[in-house]
Coordinates of C-alpha atoms in Angstrom, one line a residue:
Chain C
D33 CA 9.9 -11.0 -4.2
A34 CA 11.3 -7.8 -5.4
K35 CA 11.0 -5.1 -2.8
T36 CA 10.1 -1.4 -3.0
T37 CA 11.5 1.5 -1.0
Q38 CA 9.5 4.7 -0.4
P39 CA 9.9 7.7 1.9
N40 CA 7.9 7.4 5.1
S41 CA 6.2 10.7 4.6
M42 CA 6.0 13.7 2.3
E43 CA 4.4 17.1 2.6
S44 CA 3.1 19.3 -0.2
N45 CA 0.8 22.3 -0.7
E46 CA -2.6 22.2 -2.1
E47 CA -2.9 22.9 -5.9
E48 CA 0.8 22.1 -6.4
P49 CA 2.3 19.0 -8.2
V50 CA 3.5 16.2 -6.0
H51 CA 6.1 13.7 -7.0
L52 CA 6.1 10.5 -5.0
P53 CA 9.3 8.4 -5.6
C54 CA 9.7 4.6 -5.4
N55 CA 12.9 2.6 -5.7
H56 CA 12.7 -1.0 -6.9
S57 CA 16.3 -1.8 -7.8
T58 CA 15.7 -5.6 -7.8
I59 CA 12.7 -5.4 -10.2
S60 CA 12.5 -8.2 -12.7
G61 CA 11.9 -7.7 -16.4
T62 CA 8.3 -8.9 -16.1
D63 CA 7.2 -7.1 -13.0
Y64 CA 4.5 -4.5 -13.4
I65 CA 4.7 -1.4 -11.1
H66 CA 1.4 -0.6 -9.4
W67 CA 0.3 2.2 -7.2
Y68 CA -2.5 2.1 -4.7
R69 CA -3.5 4.7 -2.1
Q70 CA -5.4 4.5 1.1
L71 CA -7.4 7.4 2.2
P72 CA -8.1 7.8 6.0
S73 CA -10.6 5.2 7.2
Q74 CA -11.1 3.6 3.8
G75 CA -9.9 0.6 1.9
P76 CA -7.0 0.9 -0.6
E77 CA -7.8 2.3 -4.0
Y78 CA -6.0 1.6 -7.3
V79 CA -4.3 4.6 -8.8
I80 CA -2.2 3.5 -11.8
H81 CA 0.2 0.9 -13.1
G82 CA 2.8 0.5 -15.8
L83 CA 5.5 -1.7 -17.2
T84 CA 8.0 0.3 -19.1
S85 CA 6.4 3.4 -20.6
N86 CA 5.1 6.4 -18.8
V87 CA 1.4 6.2 -18.1
N88 CA -1.3 8.8 -17.6
N89 CA -4.9 8.4 -16.3
R90 CA -7.5 10.7 -14.7
M91 CA -5.9 10.4 -11.3
A92 CA -2.2 10.6 -11.9
S93 CA 0.8 10.0 -14.1
L94 CA 3.4 7.3 -13.6
A95 CA 7.0 8.0 -14.8
I96 CA 9.2 4.9 -15.0
A97 CA 13.0 5.2 -15.2
E98 CA 14.6 3.8 -18.3
D99 CA 16.4 1.1 -16.3
R100 CA 13.1 0.5 -14.4
K101 CA 14.9 0.6 -11.0
S102 CA 12.7 3.5 -9.9
S103 CA 9.4 5.2 -10.7
T104 CA 7.6 8.3 -9.7
L105 CA 3.9 8.8 -9.1
I106 CA 2.9 12.3 -10.1
L107 CA -0.2 14.1 -8.9
H108 CA -0.5 17.1 -11.1
R109 CA -2.4 19.3 -8.8
A110 CA -2.8 18.0 -5.3
T111 CA -6.0 18.6 -3.4
L112 CA -6.8 18.0 0.3
R113 CA -8.6 14.8 -0.8
D114 CA -5.3 13.4 -2.0
A115 CA -4.0 13.2 1.5
A116 CA -3.4 9.4 1.9
V117 CA -0.9 6.7 2.2
Y118 CA 0.5 5.8 -1.2
Y119 CA 1.8 2.3 -1.9
C120 CA 4.2 1.3 -4.7
I121 CA 3.8 -2.4 -5.4
L122 CA 5.5 -4.8 -7.9
R123 CA 3.4 -7.5 -9.5
P124 CA 4.8 -10.3 -11.5
S125 CA 3.3 -10.9 -14.9
V126 CA 3.1 -14.6 -14.6
A127 CA 0.0 -16.1 -12.9
G128 CA 2.1 -18.4 -10.8
G129 CA 2.1 -18.0 -7.1
A130 CA 0.2 -15.8 -4.8
D131 CA -1.9 -13.2 -6.5
G132 CA -2.3 -11.0 -3.5
L133 CA -0.8 -7.6 -3.3
T134 CA 2.3 -7.2 -1.1
F135 CA 2.0 -3.8 0.6
G136 CA 5.0 -2.1 2.2
K137 CA 4.7 0.8 4.6
G138 CA 4.0 3.3 1.8
T139 CA 4.4 7.1 1.8
H140 CA 2.1 9.2 4.0
L141 CA 1.3 12.2 1.9
I142 CA 0.3 15.3 3.8
I143 CA -1.3 18.2 1.9
Q144 CA -1.2 21.6 3.4
P145 CA -4.0 24.1 2.5
Chain M
D76 CA -17.8 3.5 -3.9
S77 CA -15.8 0.5 -5.2
G78 CA -18.8 -1.8 -5.6
V79 CA -17.4 -4.2 -3.0
T80 CA -19.5 -4.6 0.1
Q81 CA -18.5 -6.0 3.4
T82 CA -20.5 -6.8 6.5
P83 CA -20.5 -6.1 9.3
K84 CA -18.7 -2.7 9.6
H85 CA -17.7 -3.3 13.1
L86 CA -17.5 -6.4 15.3
I87 CA -16.7 -6.7 18.9
T88 CA -16.1 -10.1 20.5
A89 CA -14.2 -11.9 23.2
T90 CA -11.1 -14.0 23.1
G91 CA -11.8 -17.6 22.2
Q92 CA -14.8 -16.8 20.1
R93 CA -15.5 -17.4 16.4
V94 CA -16.7 -14.8 13.9
T95 CA -17.6 -14.7 10.2
L96 CA -16.9 -11.7 8.0
R97 CA -18.8 -11.4 4.7
C98 CA -17.9 -9.9 1.4
S99 CA -19.8 -9.4 -1.8
P100 CA -17.5 -8.7 -4.8
R101 CA -18.3 -6.2 -7.6
S102 CA -20.8 -7.5 -10.1
G103 CA -18.9 -9.8 -12.6
D104 CA -15.7 -10.1 -10.6
L105 CA -14.7 -13.7 -10.1
S106 CA -11.7 -13.3 -7.8
V107 CA -11.9 -12.4 -4.2
Y108 CA -9.1 -11.5 -1.9
W109 CA -8.9 -11.1 1.9
Y110 CA -6.4 -8.8 3.6
Q111 CA -5.7 -7.9 7.3
Q112 CA -4.5 -4.5 8.4
S113 CA -3.1 -4.1 11.8
L114 CA -1.0 -1.4 13.3
D115 CA 2.1 -3.5 13.8
Q116 CA 1.9 -5.7 10.6
G117 CA 0.5 -3.3 8.1
L118 CA -1.6 -4.6 5.2
Q119 CA -1.2 -8.3 4.7
F120 CA -2.6 -10.6 2.1
L121 CA -4.4 -13.6 3.6
I122 CA -6.1 -15.6 0.9
Q123 CA -7.6 -15.5 -2.6
Y124 CA -10.5 -17.4 -4.2
Y125 CA -11.3 -17.5 -7.8
N126 CA -14.7 -18.7 -9.0
G127 CA -15.2 -20.8 -5.9
E128 CA -11.8 -22.3 -5.6
E129 CA -8.9 -21.4 -3.4
R130 CA -6.2 -19.8 -5.6
A131 CA -3.5 -18.5 -3.3
K132 CA -2.6 -18.3 0.3
G133 CA -0.6 -15.6 2.0
N134 CA 0.0 -15.1 5.7
I135 CA -3.2 -16.7 6.9
L136 CA -3.3 -18.4 10.3
E137 CA -4.6 -22.0 10.6
R138 CA -7.3 -20.6 12.8
F139 CA -8.6 -18.6 9.9
S140 CA -10.4 -20.1 6.9
A141 CA -12.4 -18.7 4.0
Q142 CA -14.7 -19.9 1.2
Q143 CA -16.4 -18.5 -1.9
F144 CA -19.9 -19.5 -2.7
P145 CA -21.6 -20.2 -6.0
D146 CA -23.0 -16.6 -6.1
L147 CA -19.3 -15.5 -5.7
H148 CA -19.7 -13.9 -2.3
S149 CA -17.1 -14.9 0.2
E150 CA -16.8 -15.4 3.9
L151 CA -13.8 -15.3 6.2
N152 CA -14.1 -17.3 9.3
L153 CA -11.9 -16.5 12.3
S154 CA -11.9 -18.9 15.2
S155 CA -10.2 -19.1 18.7
L156 CA -9.8 -15.4 18.5
E157 CA -6.9 -13.7 20.3
L158 CA -6.3 -10.1 21.2
G159 CA -3.8 -9.9 18.4
D160 CA -6.5 -10.6 15.8
S161 CA -8.0 -7.2 16.4
A162 CA -7.5 -5.5 13.0
L163 CA -9.2 -4.2 9.9
Y164 CA -10.1 -6.9 7.5
F165 CA -10.5 -5.9 3.9
C166 CA -12.0 -7.8 1.0
A167 CA -11.1 -7.0 -2.6
S168 CA -12.2 -8.3 -5.9
S169 CA -11.0 -8.4 -9.5
V170 CA -12.3 -9.5 -12.8
T171 CA -10.0 -12.4 -13.6
L172 CA -6.9 -14.3 -12.6
L173 CA -4.7 -11.9 -14.5
T174 CA -1.9 -10.9 -12.1
S175 CA 0.0 -8.3 -13.9
S176 CA -2.3 -5.6 -14.9
N177 CA -5.8 -6.0 -13.5
E178 CA -6.6 -3.8 -10.5
Q179 CA -8.2 -4.9 -7.3
F180 CA -11.2 -3.1 -5.9
F181 CA -11.3 -2.9 -2.1
G182 CA -14.3 -2.9 0.2
P183 CA -14.7 -0.5 3.2
G184 CA -13.5 -3.1 5.6
T185 CA -14.7 -4.8 8.8
R186 CA -13.1 -3.6 12.0
L187 CA -12.7 -6.5 14.4
T188 CA -12.1 -5.8 18.1
V189 CA -11.3 -8.8 20.3
L190 CA -11.6 -8.0 24.0

């Protein structure tokens, strides 16, 4: 399975944009890039996903490099509620083997007031 | 609130015992997943059921088993419990079998403590 690499932790200030990077140099052409986050004492929560084009939703934006070897999750205006562990996950597009998500260690995002 | 419910919230038991964790997926979701989160192993996928049938297995021990019932709720059975089984157990659900784009909705988890 293609792996992802994320920084262990990042710190940002409230109301400022946050850019969370993810490297996935061995991504295959059919892998989707998913982001989930886990707030303290809660289950993981879907954030966004994409394949090749940049994506926006109410929670965040996902910027995908042209060669797809990296991506960046963008929180446009971080709040204290965004403090969480953010996971970048690759999912194959073929419904072949295991359908479970493979979580790495993620990035622990700290938001300073 | 994801719409996925899990019971109980907390469970404390002794080594060698057997427990059952219960999950009710979101209304309309056919697929249920179980995950284990421990301090040393992180979040790991255990097993998936789709419309009552086992679909995929991850790092699930032989002492663990699961099933999905006709009303689509699922149970995870853990037997011959060991101290190392102490963890958070999450259930997630999704609408279909699509693997590439559909999101999974996670429940609040069951915290299992084995003494």
